[in-house]
Amino acid sequence: MRGVLSLIILLGLSGLGLAAEEAKLDTGNTAWMLVASALVVFMTVPGLALFYGGLDKAKSILNTIAMSFTAFALVTLTWIAVGYSIAYGDDILGFMGNPFQYFFGKGISGINPDTGYPALLDLMFQLTFAAITTALISGSFVGRMKFSAWLLFALLWSVIVYPPVAHWVWGGGFLSQHGALDFAGGTVVHINAGVAGLVGALILGRRKDAALIPNSVPLVALGAGILWFGWFGFNAGSALAANETAAWAMINTTVAASTAALAWMFAEWLHAGKPTVVGISSGIIAGLVAITPAAGFVNLVGAVLIGAIAAPIAYFAVALLKPKFGYDDALDVFGIHGMAGIVGAVLTGVFADPSVGGTPGLIYGNVKQVFVQLVGVVVTMVYSAVLTAAILLALKATVGLRVSEEEEVEGLDSAEHGEKAYNF
Amino acid sequence: MKKIEAIIKPFKLDEVKDALVEIGIGGMTVTEVKGFGQQKGHTEIYRGTEYVIDFLPKVKIEVVVKDEDVEKVVETIVKTAQTGRVGDGKIFILPVEDVVRIRTGERGEKAI
């Protein structure tokens, strides 16, 4: 009798304990992650759409905007259906999560005990990353791709390519088990999208007129500014808490963006003769990309060096590599996101400061970390390249990828959407 | 009557307009145009790659004048629009059959 009673008391207490734990909502973390999620939405809609739209030609700016907007909308749906489960479901052989575990939010409830905010916020915050990654790729495809083919591509890519890579790095998959550092998505987001962009450019082929002559540089500047602002949600939000790591990520983000803006500007000034606004804006993005994997791991000197090294490398990739090889990566998705992403991922292994993020890098004696970072880079590049090519070749064989030459010259806005950006 | 079409450098427009008003020209039509001649195009650099822009922006001024005013107007335009460098532009002089003032229906020189 006494035994039964104590059992009941024990159960009651443990029940109480559980209830008390579940009720422990960290309002600070919750408030920050709500805001951070919204900031990352703002990066794509409209930040990236305007950045890309301004860089493109006036006859296809709307198509370019539509690609970003629809990527966001479509990936929202694929993410809540299966994407989130593949990335964050129970691990299957280190490769992917159980794809139907959280089907349309099934079983996501209560407070995440690790972070103190509602588990639903994880679904929301990570959704914004999947969406912008897919939208980023579109910059390479603009000016010649059928809109229907883009929608199918975005749908397939956001299920087959993004979520497994996110799982490897963040969802408990094999790269995180090997200790690869990727604070906010240098590998998962930027290298992944950059390589997909390069492969897509090769499969789609060149546009008839492949010149990059922006139709509105002020829109480019506005888009870059919105991306910079939204990136605080992306990087500081990746601390998954309102804490010192988030503060590190925020200051590092702005320091790298500023350094890279200047570094790109001076590289261009010396190499091409003029410091352009397109160049300053591009430098900002290169810096933001490069600091993304490192934001919560490096100190301020590390952030300065990452921005200063990544921007000139991205600049010369765009200015020299692209013309040399002749691929039509229209808005330099590979040149900026791929190259700065790779540089950032490797330099994270060099400059990681144990007093910031707990892991030492090369300069603190941990030589192995650079190698671990390189493995993450190479694995992601290969996977993204192979699967992106498979998706595009399948679409090419079925629905076709390119609009007709006549539609391309006329412009995708009127040919694909029946509207014009500027009516006089 | 003659129509004088002058293609000039855009930054010279104000000077030319003021000079024409000073010699008594009471109206003109101005259009932003693009084209090329001896100057050819120019280059713009985006992300380190130089692109040749074939057509340069110019301004076209159209003025219709009496025959006896043609020389004076041409001289004024040449004097004010000239920089001495390639790309200063051209002047075309065309015959005009008739002119109609829409408000009153007047015709010919008095409608100019």
PDB file of N, CA and C in Angstrom, chain B residues 7-61:
ATOM      1  N   ILE B   7      21.494  67.445 -83.301  1.00  0.00           N
ATOM      2  CA  ILE B   7      21.809  66.410 -82.301  1.00  0.00           C
ATOM      3  C   ILE B   7      23.019  66.921 -81.537  1.00  0.00           C
ATOM      4  N   ILE B   8      22.861  67.112 -80.242  1.00  0.00           N
ATOM      5  CA  ILE B   8      23.962  67.712 -79.471  1.00  0.00           C
ATOM      6  C   ILE B   8      24.244  66.902 -78.210  1.00  0.00           C
ATOM      7  N   LYS B   9      25.338  67.286 -77.559  1.00  0.00           N
ATOM      8  CA  LYS B   9      25.644  66.644 -76.271  1.00  0.00           C
ATOM      9  C   LYS B   9      24.634  67.123 -75.223  1.00  0.00           C
ATOM     10  N   PRO B  10      24.124  66.184 -74.432  1.00  0.00           N
ATOM     11  CA  PRO B  10      23.066  66.549 -73.485  1.00  0.00           C
ATOM     12  C   PRO B  10      23.439  67.707 -72.561  1.00  0.00           C
ATOM     13  N   PHE B  11      24.694  67.778 -72.138  1.00  0.00           N
ATOM     14  CA  PHE B  11      25.023  68.820 -71.164  1.00  0.00           C
ATOM     15  C   PHE B  11      25.046  70.218 -71.765  1.00  0.00           C
ATOM     16  N   LYS B  12      24.948  70.288 -73.131  1.00  0.00           N
ATOM     17  CA  LYS B  12      24.959  71.593 -73.795  1.00  0.00           C
ATOM     18  C   LYS B  12      23.546  72.142 -74.006  1.00  0.00           C
ATOM     19  N   LEU B  13      22.536  71.346 -73.647  1.00  0.00           N
ATOM     20  CA  LEU B  13      21.163  71.737 -73.978  1.00  0.00           C
ATOM     21  C   LEU B  13      20.777  73.111 -73.433  1.00  0.00           C
ATOM     22  N   ASP B  14      21.041  73.341 -72.170  1.00  0.00           N
ATOM     23  CA  ASP B  14      20.617  74.606 -71.565  1.00  0.00           C
ATOM     24  C   ASP B  14      21.259  75.808 -72.251  1.00  0.00           C
ATOM     25  N   GLU B  15      22.550  75.668 -72.518  1.00  0.00           N
ATOM     26  CA  GLU B  15      23.280  76.759 -73.164  1.00  0.00           C
ATOM     27  C   GLU B  15      22.704  77.059 -74.549  1.00  0.00           C
ATOM     28  N   VAL B  16      22.446  76.004 -75.318  1.00  0.00           N
ATOM     29  CA  VAL B  16      21.917  76.174 -76.671  1.00  0.00           C
ATOM     30  C   VAL B  16      20.520  76.789 -76.617  1.00  0.00           C
ATOM     31  N   LYS B  17      19.712  76.293 -75.719  1.00  0.00           N
ATOM     32  CA  LYS B  17      18.345  76.815 -75.595  1.00  0.00           C
ATOM     33  C   LYS B  17      18.373  78.310 -75.270  1.00  0.00           C
ATOM     34  N   ASP B  18      19.187  78.687 -74.271  1.00  0.00           N
ATOM     35  CA  ASP B  18      19.255  80.105 -73.889  1.00  0.00           C
ATOM     36  C   ASP B  18      19.721  80.963 -75.055  1.00  0.00           C
ATOM     37  N   ALA B  19      20.704  80.466 -75.790  1.00  0.00           N
ATOM     38  CA  ALA B  19      21.241  81.255 -76.918  1.00  0.00           C
ATOM     39  C   ALA B  19      20.182  81.418 -78.015  1.00  0.00           C
ATOM     40  N   LEU B  20      19.407  80.348 -78.259  1.00  0.00           N
ATOM     41  CA  LEU B  20      18.366  80.429 -79.289  1.00  0.00           C
ATOM     42  C   LEU B  20      17.250  81.386 -78.872  1.00  0.00           C
ATOM     43  N   VAL B  21      16.883  81.314 -77.605  1.00  0.00           N
ATOM     44  CA  VAL B  21      15.845  82.234 -77.109  1.00  0.00           C
ATOM     45  C   VAL B  21      16.336  83.670 -77.262  1.00  0.00           C
ATOM     46  N   GLU B  22      17.622  83.888 -77.013  1.00  0.00           N
ATOM     47  CA  GLU B  22      18.205  85.229 -77.102  1.00  0.00           C
ATOM     48  C   GLU B  22      18.133  85.807 -78.523  1.00  0.00           C
ATOM     49  N   ILE B  23      18.287  84.938 -79.531  1.00  0.00           N
ATOM     50  CA  ILE B  23      18.213  85.465 -80.907  1.00  0.00           C
ATOM     51  C   ILE B  23      16.774  85.429 -81.442  1.00  0.00           C
ATOM     52  N   GLY B  24      15.813  85.186 -80.536  1.00  0.00           N
ATOM     53  CA  GLY B  24      14.412  85.365 -80.914  1.00  0.00           C
ATOM     54  C   GLY B  24      13.669  84.116 -81.326  1.00  0.00           C
ATOM     55  N   ILE B  25      14.231  82.946 -81.085  1.00  0.00           N
ATOM     56  CA  ILE B  25      13.489  81.717 -81.388  1.00  0.00           C
ATOM     57  C   ILE B  25      12.467  81.482 -80.275  1.00  0.00           C
ATOM     58  N   GLY B  26      11.216  81.352 -80.667  1.00  0.00           N
ATOM     59  CA  GLY B  26      10.142  81.334 -79.666  1.00  0.00           C
ATOM     60  C   GLY B  26       9.646  79.957 -79.281  1.00  0.00           C
ATOM     61  N   GLY B  27      10.274  78.913 -79.770  1.00  0.00           N
ATOM     62  CA  GLY B  27       9.785  77.581 -79.393  1.00  0.00           C
ATOM     63  C   GLY B  27      10.670  76.494 -79.952  1.00  0.00           C
ATOM     64  N   MET B  28      10.664  75.368 -79.337  1.00  0.00           N
ATOM     65  CA  MET B  28      11.456  74.236 -79.853  1.00  0.00           C
ATOM     66  C   MET B  28      10.927  72.938 -79.267  1.00  0.00           C
ATOM     67  N   THR B  29      11.305  71.828 -79.896  1.00  0.00           N
ATOM     68  CA  THR B  29      10.965  70.506 -79.360  1.00  0.00           C
ATOM     69  C   THR B  29      12.272  69.799 -79.031  1.00  0.00           C
ATOM     70  N   VAL B  30      12.317  69.206 -77.867  1.00  0.00           N
ATOM     71  CA  VAL B  30      13.545  68.550 -77.428  1.00  0.00           C
ATOM     72  C   VAL B  30      13.250  67.081 -77.117  1.00  0.00           C
ATOM     73  N   THR B  31      14.104  66.185 -77.606  1.00  0.00           N
ATOM     74  CA  THR B  31      13.928  64.762 -77.348  1.00  0.00           C
ATOM     75  C   THR B  31      15.239  64.165 -76.874  1.00  0.00           C
ATOM     76  N   GLU B  32      15.156  63.243 -75.911  1.00  0.00           N
ATOM     77  CA  GLU B  32      16.352  62.483 -75.540  1.00  0.00           C
ATOM     78  C   GLU B  32      16.473  61.337 -76.530  1.00  0.00           C
ATOM     79  N   VAL B  33      17.612  61.262 -77.208  1.00  0.00           N
ATOM     80  CA  VAL B  33      17.788  60.224 -78.223  1.00  0.00           C
ATOM     81  C   VAL B  33      19.075  59.455 -77.946  1.00  0.00           C
ATOM     82  N   LYS B  34      19.248  58.356 -78.674  1.00  0.00           N
ATOM     83  CA  LYS B  34      20.480  57.580 -78.567  1.00  0.00           C
ATOM     84  C   LYS B  34      21.002  57.311 -79.963  1.00  0.00           C
ATOM     85  N   GLY B  35      22.292  57.183 -80.114  1.00  0.00           N
ATOM     86  CA  GLY B  35      22.832  56.859 -81.423  1.00  0.00           C
ATOM     87  C   GLY B  35      24.344  56.803 -81.376  1.00  0.00           C
ATOM     88  N   PHE B  36      24.944  56.636 -82.554  1.00  0.00           N
ATOM     89  CA  PHE B  36      26.406  56.726 -82.595  1.00  0.00           C
ATOM     90  C   PHE B  36      26.865  57.288 -83.926  1.00  0.00           C
ATOM     91  N   GLY B  37      28.048  57.853 -83.936  1.00  0.00           N
ATOM     92  CA  GLY B  37      28.686  58.364 -85.133  1.00  0.00           C
ATOM     93  C   GLY B  37      30.165  58.082 -85.008  1.00  0.00           C
ATOM     94  N   GLN B  38      30.975  59.110 -85.300  1.00  0.00           N
ATOM     95  CA  GLN B  38      32.421  58.902 -85.199  1.00  0.00           C
ATOM     96  C   GLN B  38      32.867  58.511 -83.796  1.00  0.00           C
ATOM     97  N   GLN B  39      32.134  59.037 -82.809  1.00  0.00           N
ATOM     98  CA  GLN B  39      32.513  58.793 -81.413  1.00  0.00           C
ATOM     99  C   GLN B  39      32.350  57.324 -81.048  1.00  0.00           C
ATOM    100  N   LYS B  40      31.562  56.592 -81.829  1.00  0.00           N
ATOM    101  CA  LYS B  40      31.185  55.201 -81.524  1.00  0.00           C
ATOM    102  C   LYS B  40      30.492  55.141 -80.160  1.00  0.00           C
ATOM    103  N   GLY B  41      30.490  53.923 -79.568  1.00  0.00           N
ATOM    104  CA  GLY B  41      29.852  53.812 -78.253  1.00  0.00           C
ATOM    105  C   GLY B  41      30.818  54.173 -77.147  1.00  0.00           C
ATOM    106  N   HIS B  42      30.476  53.767 -75.946  1.00  0.00           N
ATOM    107  CA  HIS B  42      31.420  53.921 -74.854  1.00  0.00           C
ATOM    108  C   HIS B  42      31.386  52.624 -74.061  1.00  0.00           C
ATOM    109  N   THR B  43      32.218  52.534 -73.031  1.00  0.00           N
ATOM    110  CA  THR B  43      32.242  51.296 -72.266  1.00  0.00           C
ATOM    111  C   THR B  43      31.753  51.549 -70.850  1.00  0.00           C
ATOM    112  N   GLU B  44      31.088  50.532 -70.299  1.00  0.00           N
ATOM    113  CA  GLU B  44      30.702  50.553 -68.890  1.00  0.00           C
ATOM    114  C   GLU B  44      31.245  49.275 -68.271  1.00  0.00           C
ATOM    115  N   ILE B  45      31.643  49.376 -67.008  1.00  0.00           N
ATOM    116  CA  ILE B  45      32.233  48.207 -66.353  1.00  0.00           C
ATOM    117  C   ILE B  45      31.334  47.753 -65.219  1.00  0.00           C
ATOM    118  N   TYR B  46      30.871  46.504 -65.275  1.00  0.00           N
ATOM    119  CA  TYR B  46      30.105  45.939 -64.176  1.00  0.00           C
ATOM    120  C   TYR B  46      30.780  44.678 -63.682  1.00  0.00           C
ATOM    121  N   ARG B  47      31.041  44.640 -62.396  1.00  0.00           N
ATOM    122  CA  ARG B  47      31.711  43.499 -61.759  1.00  0.00           C
ATOM    123  C   ARG B  47      32.961  43.106 -62.539  1.00  0.00           C
ATOM    124  N   GLY B  48      33.732  44.115 -62.931  1.00  0.00           N
ATOM    125  CA  GLY B  48      35.039  43.852 -63.503  1.00  0.00           C
ATOM    126  C   GLY B  48      35.052  43.508 -64.980  1.00  0.00           C
ATOM    127  N   THR B  49      33.873  43.408 -65.609  1.00  0.00           N
ATOM    128  CA  THR B  49      33.840  43.124 -67.040  1.00  0.00           C
ATOM    129  C   THR B  49      33.397  44.364 -67.790  1.00  0.00           C
ATOM    130  N   GLU B  50      34.142  44.676 -68.871  1.00  0.00           N
ATOM    131  CA  GLU B  50      33.851  45.885 -69.626  1.00  0.00           C
ATOM    132  C   GLU B  50      32.838  45.569 -70.719  1.00  0.00           C
ATOM    133  N   TYR B  51      31.787  46.340 -70.798  1.00  0.00           N
ATOM    134  CA  TYR B  51      30.788  46.148 -71.846  1.00  0.00           C
ATOM    135  C   TYR B  51      30.783  47.378 -72.738  1.00  0.00           C
ATOM    136  N   VAL B  52      30.686  47.157 -74.056  1.00  0.00           N
ATOM    137  CA  VAL B  52      30.603  48.277 -74.994  1.00  0.00           C
ATOM    138  C   VAL B  52      29.139  48.656 -75.157  1.00  0.00           C
ATOM    139  N   ILE B  53      28.842  49.891 -74.846  1.00  0.00           N
ATOM    140  CA  ILE B  53      27.484  50.396 -75.043  1.00  0.00           C
ATOM    141  C   ILE B  53      27.482  51.091 -76.407  1.00  0.00           C
ATOM    142  N   ASP B  54      26.773  50.524 -77.400  1.00  0.00           N
ATOM    143  CA  ASP B  54      26.849  51.022 -78.776  1.00  0.00           C
ATOM    144  C   ASP B  54      26.229  52.409 -78.936  1.00  0.00           C
ATOM    145  N   PHE B  55      25.130  52.626 -78.254  1.00  0.00           N
ATOM    146  CA  PHE B  55      24.401  53.872 -78.470  1.00  0.00           C
ATOM    147  C   PHE B  55      24.629  54.834 -77.314  1.00  0.00           C
ATOM    148  N   LEU B  56      25.016  56.049 -77.685  1.00  0.00           N
ATOM    149  CA  LEU B  56      25.270  57.051 -76.672  1.00  0.00           C
ATOM    150  C   LEU B  56      24.070  57.969 -76.526  1.00  0.00           C
ATOM    151  N   PRO B  57      23.820  58.436 -75.343  1.00  0.00           N
ATOM    152  CA  PRO B  57      22.706  59.372 -75.173  1.00  0.00           C
ATOM    153  C   PRO B  57      23.046  60.748 -75.741  1.00  0.00           C
ATOM    154  N   LYS B  58      22.121  61.307 -76.505  1.00  0.00           N
ATOM    155  CA  LYS B  58      22.257  62.671 -77.053  1.00  0.00           C
ATOM    156  C   LYS B  58      20.915  63.362 -76.892  1.00  0.00           C
ATOM    157  N   VAL B  59      20.912  64.644 -77.180  1.00  0.00           N
ATOM    158  CA  VAL B  59      19.651  65.390 -77.175  1.00  0.00           C
ATOM    159  C   VAL B  59      19.404  65.917 -78.581  1.00  0.00           C
ATOM    160  N   LYS B  60      18.164  65.763 -79.052  1.00  0.00           N
ATOM    161  CA  LYS B  60      17.804  66.305 -80.372  1.00  0.00           C
ATOM    162  C   LYS B  60      16.915  67.529 -80.173  1.00  0.00           C
ATOM    163  N   ILE B  61      17.349  68.638 -80.770  1.00  0.00           N
ATOM    164  CA  ILE B  61      16.533  69.855 -80.735  1.00  0.00           C
ATOM    165  C   ILE B  61      15.927  70.050 -82.115  1.00  0.00           C
TER     166      ILE B  61
END
